[in-house]
Amino acid sequence: MRKQDNLKPGTGKHDMAWNEPGGNGGDKDPWGTNRGKRGNQGPPDLDEVFKDLQKKFGGLFGGKGGGRSGSGSASSGGGLGIGLVIAVLLLFWIATGFYKIEEAERGVVFRFGEHVSTTQKGLHWHLPIPIERVEKVDVTKVYTIPLNSTMLTQDENIVDIHGTVQYQIDDAEKYLFNVRHPEISLAQVTESALRQSIGRSKMDYVITEGRGEIAIQVKGIIQEIVNNYQTGLNIFKV
């Protein structure tokens, strides 16, 4: 005899113990799971998981990882550029401290207005401004001051004096420190010395053989006065 299968009419399914009719439309397996629901879930998408993690950690640090990296690179590049500019400016500032003194010159170095040294011929370096500055003084040049005045002799005659005073800078330090207006001061001293000498002489002596002697006397008087005031000047000729 043919064994009759227990089939549900119109389904083609075997009527197993776990396939109970009225099971809310879902077939149950021996493991107690619902096959319909399992088929709809599937494994989680790894890309979505990583994206979620990235969003969470990005929120903690104030932005996305990529944005922070780009900002850091730009900031680093900007700092390097500023540092390079500062270095170039510093080198240029240091280079401005080099100076050259010629053979006829003296270099008087001041630091914040106070004299610190005097340099001779050659290439030198000083702390750049505003810390130090250098005044170059020519100690071989002959300077000339014109003198025109009217004076009274011992015998009360009036003579017109037309001449010049020539001088050199003998001490650059004293000249810069102690002489404010050398031409004006020296002209006044010369005129005073001339009045003193001519006032003791008669007119005939002044306009004849006394001219040379008076010039020597005046030169000596002027030199004594400028030495007393430590002007650093040397009277060359009157």
PDB file of C-alpha atoms in Angstrom:
ATOM      1  CA  MET A   1       0.000   0.000   0.000  1.00  0.00           C
ATOM      2  CA  ARG A   2       1.199   3.593  -0.782  1.00  0.00           C
ATOM      3  CA  LYS A   3       1.924   5.613   2.251  1.00  0.00           C
ATOM      4  CA  GLN A   4      -0.087   8.785   2.230  1.00  0.00           C
ATOM      5  CA  ASP A   5       1.807  11.970   2.978  1.00  0.00           C
ATOM      6  CA  ASN A   6       0.330  14.367   5.449  1.00  0.00           C
ATOM      7  CA  LEU A   7       0.049  17.409   3.153  1.00  0.00           C
ATOM      8  CA  LYS A   8      -2.071  20.415   3.728  1.00  0.00           C
ATOM      9  CA  PRO A   9      -4.464  20.844   0.938  1.00  0.00           C
ATOM     10  CA  GLY A  10      -3.283  23.476  -1.584  1.00  0.00           C
ATOM     11  CA  THR A  11       0.021  24.229   0.200  1.00  0.00           C
ATOM     12  CA  GLY A  12       2.333  21.403  -0.717  1.00  0.00           C
ATOM     13  CA  LYS A  13       3.785  21.514   2.800  1.00  0.00           C
ATOM     14  CA  HIS A  14       4.276  18.675   5.157  1.00  0.00           C
ATOM     15  CA  ASP A  15       2.263  18.944   8.278  1.00  0.00           C
ATOM     16  CA  MET A  16       5.051  18.928  10.817  1.00  0.00           C
ATOM     17  CA  ALA A  17       4.692  19.274  14.510  1.00  0.00           C
ATOM     18  CA  TRP A  18       6.030  22.813  14.546  1.00  0.00           C
ATOM     19  CA  ASN A  19       3.977  23.892  11.553  1.00  0.00           C
ATOM     20  CA  GLU A  20       0.789  24.341  13.444  1.00  0.00           C
ATOM     21  CA  PRO A  21      -2.218  25.811  11.818  1.00  0.00           C
ATOM     22  CA  GLY A  22      -3.212  29.228  13.072  1.00  0.00           C
ATOM     23  CA  GLY A  23       0.335  30.153  14.005  1.00  0.00           C
ATOM     24  CA  ASN A  24      -0.288  33.818  13.172  1.00  0.00           C
ATOM     25  CA  GLY A  25       0.771  33.237   9.584  1.00  0.00           C
ATOM     26  CA  GLY A  26       4.403  32.452  10.427  1.00  0.00           C
ATOM     27  CA  ASP A  27       6.197  29.159  10.170  1.00  0.00           C
ATOM     28  CA  LYS A  28       8.269  28.255  13.182  1.00  0.00           C
ATOM     29  CA  ASP A  29      11.480  26.268  13.108  1.00  0.00           C
ATOM     30  CA  PRO A  30      12.802  23.939  15.818  1.00  0.00           C
ATOM     31  CA  TRP A  31      15.127  26.734  17.121  1.00  0.00           C
ATOM     32  CA  GLY A  32      12.225  28.888  18.139  1.00  0.00           C
ATOM     33  CA  THR A  33      12.970  31.708  15.631  1.00  0.00           C
ATOM     34  CA  ASN A  34      10.666  33.337  13.178  1.00  0.00           C
ATOM     35  CA  ARG A  35      12.083  32.898   9.690  1.00  0.00           C
ATOM     36  CA  GLY A  36      10.113  35.768   8.267  1.00  0.00           C
ATOM     37  CA  LYS A  37      11.628  38.337  10.625  1.00  0.00           C
ATOM     38  CA  ARG A  38      15.168  37.002  10.254  1.00  0.00           C
ATOM     39  CA  GLY A  39      15.083  37.415   6.554  1.00  0.00           C
ATOM     40  CA  ASN A  40      14.222  41.142   6.856  1.00  0.00           C
ATOM     41  CA  GLN A  41      17.080  42.143   9.292  1.00  0.00           C
ATOM     42  CA  GLY A  42      20.420  40.912   7.835  1.00  0.00           C
ATOM     43  CA  PRO A  43      23.933  41.941   9.088  1.00  0.00           C
ATOM     44  CA  PRO A  44      24.614  45.637  10.013  1.00  0.00           C
ATOM     45  CA  ASP A  45      26.198  47.945   7.378  1.00  0.00           C
ATOM     46  CA  LEU A  46      29.837  48.667   8.454  1.00  0.00           C
ATOM     47  CA  ASP A  47      30.004  51.889   6.456  1.00  0.00           C
ATOM     48  CA  GLU A  48      27.076  53.304   8.373  1.00  0.00           C
ATOM     49  CA  VAL A  49      28.669  52.294  11.685  1.00  0.00           C
ATOM     50  CA  PHE A  50      31.911  54.116  10.868  1.00  0.00           C
ATOM     51  CA  LYS A  51      30.031  57.184   9.707  1.00  0.00           C
ATOM     52  CA  ASP A  52      28.086  57.297  12.970  1.00  0.00           C
ATOM     53  CA  LEU A  53      31.293  56.991  15.004  1.00  0.00           C
ATOM     54  CA  GLN A  54      32.940  59.724  12.976  1.00  0.00           C
ATOM     55  CA  LYS A  55      30.023  62.068  13.581  1.00  0.00           C
ATOM     56  CA  LYS A  56      30.059  61.383  17.324  1.00  0.00           C
ATOM     57  CA  PHE A  57      33.809  61.928  17.756  1.00  0.00           C
ATOM     58  CA  GLY A  58      33.741  64.901  15.422  1.00  0.00           C
ATOM     59  CA  GLY A  59      31.106  66.520  17.593  1.00  0.00           C
ATOM     60  CA  LEU A  60      33.260  66.006  20.683  1.00  0.00           C
ATOM     61  CA  PHE A  61      36.241  67.853  19.155  1.00  0.00           C
ATOM     62  CA  GLY A  62      34.306  70.663  17.552  1.00  0.00           C
ATOM     63  CA  GLY A  63      34.283  69.538  13.937  1.00  0.00           C
ATOM     64  CA  LYS A  64      35.218  66.865  11.471  1.00  0.00           C
ATOM     65  CA  GLY A  65      38.630  65.257  11.485  1.00  0.00           C
ATOM     66  CA  GLY A  66      39.441  66.364   7.955  1.00  0.00           C
ATOM     67  CA  GLY A  67      38.573  69.982   8.689  1.00  0.00           C
ATOM     68  CA  ARG A  68      40.833  70.080  11.718  1.00  0.00           C
ATOM     69  CA  SER A  69      43.753  68.668   9.751  1.00  0.00           C
ATOM     70  CA  GLY A  70      43.438  71.276   7.031  1.00  0.00           C
ATOM     71  CA  SER A  71      43.172  74.097   9.550  1.00  0.00           C
ATOM     72  CA  GLY A  72      46.263  72.845  11.389  1.00  0.00           C
ATOM     73  CA  SER A  73      48.297  72.772   8.191  1.00  0.00           C
ATOM     74  CA  ALA A  74      47.262  76.312   7.268  1.00  0.00           C
ATOM     75  CA  SER A  75      48.089  77.586  10.756  1.00  0.00           C
ATOM     76  CA  SER A  76      51.501  75.898  10.685  1.00  0.00           C
ATOM     77  CA  GLY A  77      52.277  77.373   7.274  1.00  0.00           C
ATOM     78  CA  GLY A  78      51.234  80.859   8.393  1.00  0.00           C
ATOM     79  CA  GLY A  79      53.434  80.672  11.499  1.00  0.00           C
ATOM     80  CA  LEU A  80      56.431  79.623   9.405  1.00  0.00           C
ATOM     81  CA  GLY A  81      55.908  82.555   7.043  1.00  0.00           C
ATOM     82  CA  ILE A  82      55.733  85.076   9.897  1.00  0.00           C
ATOM     83  CA  GLY A  83      58.869  83.605  11.465  1.00  0.00           C
ATOM     84  CA  LEU A  84      60.736  83.923   8.163  1.00  0.00           C
ATOM     85  CA  VAL A  85      59.736  87.578   7.775  1.00  0.00           C
ATOM     86  CA  ILE A  86      60.861  88.353  11.343  1.00  0.00           C
ATOM     87  CA  ALA A  87      64.208  86.620  10.723  1.00  0.00           C
ATOM     88  CA  VAL A  88      64.823  88.645   7.544  1.00  0.00           C
ATOM     89  CA  LEU A  89      63.959  91.917   9.302  1.00  0.00           C
ATOM     90  CA  LEU A  90      66.248  91.012  12.209  1.00  0.00           C
ATOM     91  CA  LEU A  91      69.162  90.303   9.851  1.00  0.00           C
ATOM     92  CA  PHE A  92      68.562  93.595   8.048  1.00  0.00           C
ATOM     93  CA  TRP A  93      68.497  95.466  11.382  1.00  0.00           C
ATOM     94  CA  ILE A  94      71.783  93.832  12.442  1.00  0.00           C
ATOM     95  CA  ALA A  95      73.380  94.689   9.084  1.00  0.00           C
ATOM     96  CA  THR A  96      72.639  98.391   9.610  1.00  0.00           C
ATOM     97  CA  GLY A  97      75.156  98.362  12.469  1.00  0.00           C
ATOM     98  CA  PHE A  98      78.156  98.070  10.125  1.00  0.00           C
ATOM     99  CA  TYR A  99      79.994 101.309   9.329  1.00  0.00           C
ATOM    100  CA  LYS A 100      83.306 102.380   7.826  1.00  0.00           C
ATOM    101  CA  ILE A 101      85.682 105.019   9.147  1.00  0.00           C
ATOM    102  CA  GLU A 102      88.069 106.692   6.721  1.00  0.00           C
ATOM    103  CA  GLU A 103      91.648 107.579   7.614  1.00  0.00           C
ATOM    104  CA  ALA A 104      90.792 111.250   8.127  1.00  0.00           C
ATOM    105  CA  GLU A 105      87.798 110.451  10.340  1.00  0.00           C
ATOM    106  CA  ARG A 106      87.018 109.421  13.877  1.00  0.00           C
ATOM    107  CA  GLY A 107      83.881 107.522  14.781  1.00  0.00           C
ATOM    108  CA  VAL A 108      82.320 108.541  18.079  1.00  0.00           C
ATOM    109  CA  VAL A 109      79.899 105.868  19.325  1.00  0.00           C
ATOM    110  CA  PHE A 110      76.992 106.864  21.555  1.00  0.00           C
ATOM    111  CA  ARG A 111      74.770 104.442  23.447  1.00  0.00           C
ATOM    112  CA  PHE A 112      71.476 106.031  24.448  1.00  0.00           C
ATOM    113  CA  GLY A 113      73.190 109.428  24.182  1.00  0.00           C
ATOM    114  CA  GLU A 114      76.233 108.486  26.292  1.00  0.00           C
ATOM    115  CA  HIS A 115      79.702 108.196  24.772  1.00  0.00           C
ATOM    116  CA  VAL A 116      81.055 104.628  24.899  1.00  0.00           C
ATOM    117  CA  SER A 117      83.975 104.529  22.434  1.00  0.00           C
ATOM    118  CA  THR A 118      85.864 106.242  19.611  1.00  0.00           C
ATOM    119  CA  THR A 119      86.894 104.221  16.573  1.00  0.00           C
ATOM    120  CA  GLN A 120      89.715 104.732  14.082  1.00  0.00           C
ATOM    121  CA  LYS A 121      90.083 103.864  10.404  1.00  0.00           C
ATOM    122  CA  GLY A 122      88.480 100.596   9.264  1.00  0.00           C
ATOM    123  CA  LEU A 123      85.240  98.615   9.204  1.00  0.00           C
ATOM    124  CA  HIS A 124      83.359  98.464  12.481  1.00  0.00           C
ATOM    125  CA  TRP A 125      80.022  97.355  13.904  1.00  0.00           C
ATOM    126  CA  HIS A 126      77.837  98.905  16.570  1.00  0.00           C
ATOM    127  CA  LEU A 127      74.489  97.996  18.059  1.00  0.00           C
ATOM    128  CA  PRO A 128      71.967  99.349  15.546  1.00  0.00           C
ATOM    129  CA  ILE A 129      69.681 102.267  16.251  1.00  0.00           C
ATOM    130  CA  PRO A 130      67.936 103.095  18.491  1.00  0.00           C
ATOM    131  CA  ILE A 131      70.467 101.521  20.875  1.00  0.00           C
ATOM    132  CA  GLU A 132      73.669 103.041  19.495  1.00  0.00           C
ATOM    133  CA  ARG A 133      74.600 105.620  16.887  1.00  0.00           C
ATOM    134  CA  VAL A 134      77.885 106.805  15.363  1.00  0.00           C
ATOM    135  CA  GLU A 135      78.974 110.374  14.654  1.00  0.00           C
ATOM    136  CA  LYS A 136      81.755 110.639  12.070  1.00  0.00           C
ATOM    137  CA  VAL A 137      84.103 113.584  12.534  1.00  0.00           C
ATOM    138  CA  ASP A 138      86.750 114.706  10.037  1.00  0.00           C
ATOM    139  CA  VAL A 139      89.864 115.585  12.057  1.00  0.00           C
ATOM    140  CA  THR A 140      92.020 116.709   9.107  1.00  0.00           C
ATOM    141  CA  LYS A 141      89.683 119.157   7.400  1.00  0.00           C
ATOM    142  CA  VAL A 142      90.446 122.853   7.819  1.00  0.00           C
ATOM    143  CA  TYR A 143      87.335 124.904   8.582  1.00  0.00           C
ATOM    144  CA  THR A 144      87.190 128.637   7.854  1.00  0.00           C
ATOM    145  CA  ILE A 145      85.144 131.322   9.594  1.00  0.00           C
ATOM    146  CA  PRO A 146      84.964 134.804   8.023  1.00  0.00           C
ATOM    147  CA  LEU A 147      85.273 137.827  10.269  1.00  0.00           C
ATOM    148  CA  ASN A 148      84.229 141.406   9.443  1.00  0.00           C
ATOM    149  CA  SER A 149      84.103 144.026  12.159  1.00  0.00           C
ATOM    150  CA  THR A 150      84.870 147.662  13.049  1.00  0.00           C
ATOM    151  CA  MET A 151      87.172 148.283  16.040  1.00  0.00           C
ATOM    152  CA  LEU A 152      88.698 151.133  17.993  1.00  0.00           C
ATOM    153  CA  THR A 153      92.476 151.488  18.409  1.00  0.00           C
ATOM    154  CA  GLN A 154      94.382 152.755  21.436  1.00  0.00           C
ATOM    155  CA  ASP A 155      94.601 156.226  19.923  1.00  0.00           C
ATOM    156  CA  GLU A 156      90.825 156.171  19.327  1.00  0.00           C
ATOM    157  CA  ASN A 157      90.904 155.586  15.609  1.00  0.00           C
ATOM    158  CA  ILE A 158      88.446 153.285  13.903  1.00  0.00           C
ATOM    159  CA  VAL A 159      89.752 150.437  11.777  1.00  0.00           C
ATOM    160  CA  ASP A 160      87.839 147.943   9.671  1.00  0.00           C
ATOM    161  CA  ILE A 161      88.891 144.355  10.180  1.00  0.00           C
ATOM    162  CA  HIS A 162      88.383 141.796   7.399  1.00  0.00           C
ATOM    163  CA  GLY A 163      89.860 138.393   7.936  1.00  0.00           C
ATOM    164  CA  THR A 164      89.297 134.720   8.593  1.00  0.00           C
ATOM    165  CA  VAL A 165      89.884 132.193  11.328  1.00  0.00           C
ATOM    166  CA  GLN A 166      90.911 128.673  10.333  1.00  0.00           C
ATOM    167  CA  TYR A 167      90.646 125.737  12.694  1.00  0.00           C
ATOM    168  CA  GLN A 168      90.692 121.934  12.851  1.00  0.00           C
ATOM    169  CA  ILE A 169      88.950 119.456  15.115  1.00  0.00           C
ATOM    170  CA  ASP A 170      91.647 118.013  17.323  1.00  0.00           C
ATOM    171  CA  ASP A 171      89.509 115.947  19.716  1.00  0.00           C
ATOM    172  CA  ALA A 172      86.293 114.518  18.247  1.00  0.00           C
ATOM    173  CA  GLU A 173      84.814 113.560  21.621  1.00  0.00           C
ATOM    174  CA  LYS A 174      85.259 116.995  23.199  1.00  0.00           C
ATOM    175  CA  TYR A 175      84.080 118.677  20.018  1.00  0.00           C
ATOM    176  CA  LEU A 176      80.790 116.741  19.999  1.00  0.00           C
ATOM    177  CA  PHE A 177      80.183 117.001  23.728  1.00  0.00           C
ATOM    178  CA  ASN A 178      81.326 120.520  24.587  1.00  0.00           C
ATOM    179  CA  VAL A 179      80.672 122.590  21.463  1.00  0.00           C
ATOM    180  CA  ARG A 180      77.094 123.315  20.521  1.00  0.00           C
ATOM    181  CA  HIS A 181      77.605 125.911  17.772  1.00  0.00           C
ATOM    182  CA  PRO A 182      81.338 125.958  16.938  1.00  0.00           C
ATOM    183  CA  GLU A 183      81.254 128.621  14.214  1.00  0.00           C
ATOM    184  CA  ILE A 184      79.199 131.090  16.246  1.00  0.00           C
ATOM    185  CA  SER A 185      81.202 130.510  19.432  1.00  0.00           C
ATOM    186  CA  LEU A 186      84.553 130.749  17.681  1.00  0.00           C
ATOM    187  CA  ALA A 187      83.555 133.933  15.834  1.00  0.00           C
ATOM    188  CA  GLN A 188      82.605 135.581  19.134  1.00  0.00           C
ATOM    189  CA  VAL A 189      85.840 134.508  20.806  1.00  0.00           C
ATOM    190  CA  THR A 190      87.906 135.761  17.850  1.00  0.00           C
ATOM    191  CA  GLU A 191      86.208 139.145  17.821  1.00  0.00           C
ATOM    192  CA  SER A 192      86.767 139.519  21.548  1.00  0.00           C
ATOM    193  CA  ALA A 193      90.473 138.654  21.189  1.00  0.00           C
ATOM    194  CA  LEU A 194      90.913 141.103  18.302  1.00  0.00           C
ATOM    195  CA  ARG A 195      89.299 143.966  20.227  1.00  0.00           C
ATOM    196  CA  GLN A 196      91.638 143.259  23.115  1.00  0.00           C
ATOM    197  CA  SER A 197      94.777 143.335  20.937  1.00  0.00           C
ATOM    198  CA  ILE A 198      93.804 146.274  18.711  1.00  0.00           C
ATOM    199  CA  GLY A 199      92.593 148.285  21.681  1.00  0.00           C
ATOM    200  CA  ARG A 200      96.148 148.162  23.051  1.00  0.00           C
ATOM    201  CA  SER A 201      97.763 149.243  19.767  1.00  0.00           C
ATOM    202  CA  LYS A 202      97.910 152.477  17.785  1.00  0.00           C
ATOM    203  CA  MET A 203      96.435 152.679  14.306  1.00  0.00           C
ATOM    204  CA  ASP A 204      99.782 153.046  12.492  1.00  0.00           C
ATOM    205  CA  TYR A 205     101.054 149.889  14.138  1.00  0.00           C
ATOM    206  CA  VAL A 206      97.846 147.997  13.353  1.00  0.00           C
ATOM    207  CA  ILE A 207      97.892 148.773   9.627  1.00  0.00           C
ATOM    208  CA  THR A 208     101.644 148.293   9.107  1.00  0.00           C
ATOM    209  CA  GLU A 209     104.168 145.998  10.783  1.00  0.00           C
ATOM    210  CA  GLY A 210     101.814 145.130  13.629  1.00  0.00           C
ATOM    211  CA  ARG A 211      99.422 143.088  11.508  1.00  0.00           C
ATOM    212  CA  GLY A 212     101.426 139.861  11.757  1.00  0.00           C
ATOM    213  CA  GLU A 213     102.149 140.254  15.454  1.00  0.00           C
ATOM    214  CA  ILE A 214      98.505 141.009  16.217  1.00  0.00           C
ATOM    215  CA  ALA A 215      97.453 137.880  14.312  1.00  0.00           C
ATOM    216  CA  ILE A 216      99.859 135.765  16.397  1.00  0.00           C
ATOM    217  CA  GLN A 217      98.605 137.345  19.627  1.00  0.00           C
ATOM    218  CA  VAL A 218      94.964 136.791  18.674  1.00  0.00           C
ATOM    219  CA  LYS A 219      95.636 133.172  17.721  1.00  0.00           C
ATOM    220  CA  GLY A 220      97.211 132.525  21.125  1.00  0.00           C
ATOM    221  CA  ILE A 221      94.310 134.164  22.968  1.00  0.00           C
ATOM    222  CA  ILE A 222      91.721 132.169  21.031  1.00  0.00           C
ATOM    223  CA  GLN A 223      93.560 128.889  21.575  1.00  0.00           C
ATOM    224  CA  GLU A 224      93.789 129.495  25.307  1.00  0.00           C
ATOM    225  CA  ILE A 225      90.068 130.216  25.548  1.00  0.00           C
ATOM    226  CA  VAL A 226      88.972 127.154  23.521  1.00  0.00           C
ATOM    227  CA  ASN A 227      91.317 124.966  25.576  1.00  0.00           C
ATOM    228  CA  ASN A 228      89.814 126.230  28.824  1.00  0.00           C
ATOM    229  CA  TYR A 229      86.369 125.272  27.571  1.00  0.00           C
ATOM    230  CA  GLN A 230      87.654 121.886  26.316  1.00  0.00           C
ATOM    231  CA  THR A 231      86.200 122.364  22.861  1.00  0.00           C
ATOM    232  CA  GLY A 232      88.591 119.974  21.122  1.00  0.00           C
ATOM    233  CA  LEU A 233      89.448 122.666  18.537  1.00  0.00           C
ATOM    234  CA  ASN A 234      92.874 123.580  17.228  1.00  0.00           C
ATOM    235  CA  ILE A 235      93.266 127.127  15.871  1.00  0.00           C
ATOM    236  CA  PHE A 236      95.142 126.744  12.624  1.00  0.00           C
ATOM    237  CA  LYS A 237      95.514 130.333  11.406  1.00  0.00           C
ATOM    238  CA  VAL A 238      94.148 133.842  11.978  1.00  0.00           C
TER     239      VAL A 238
END
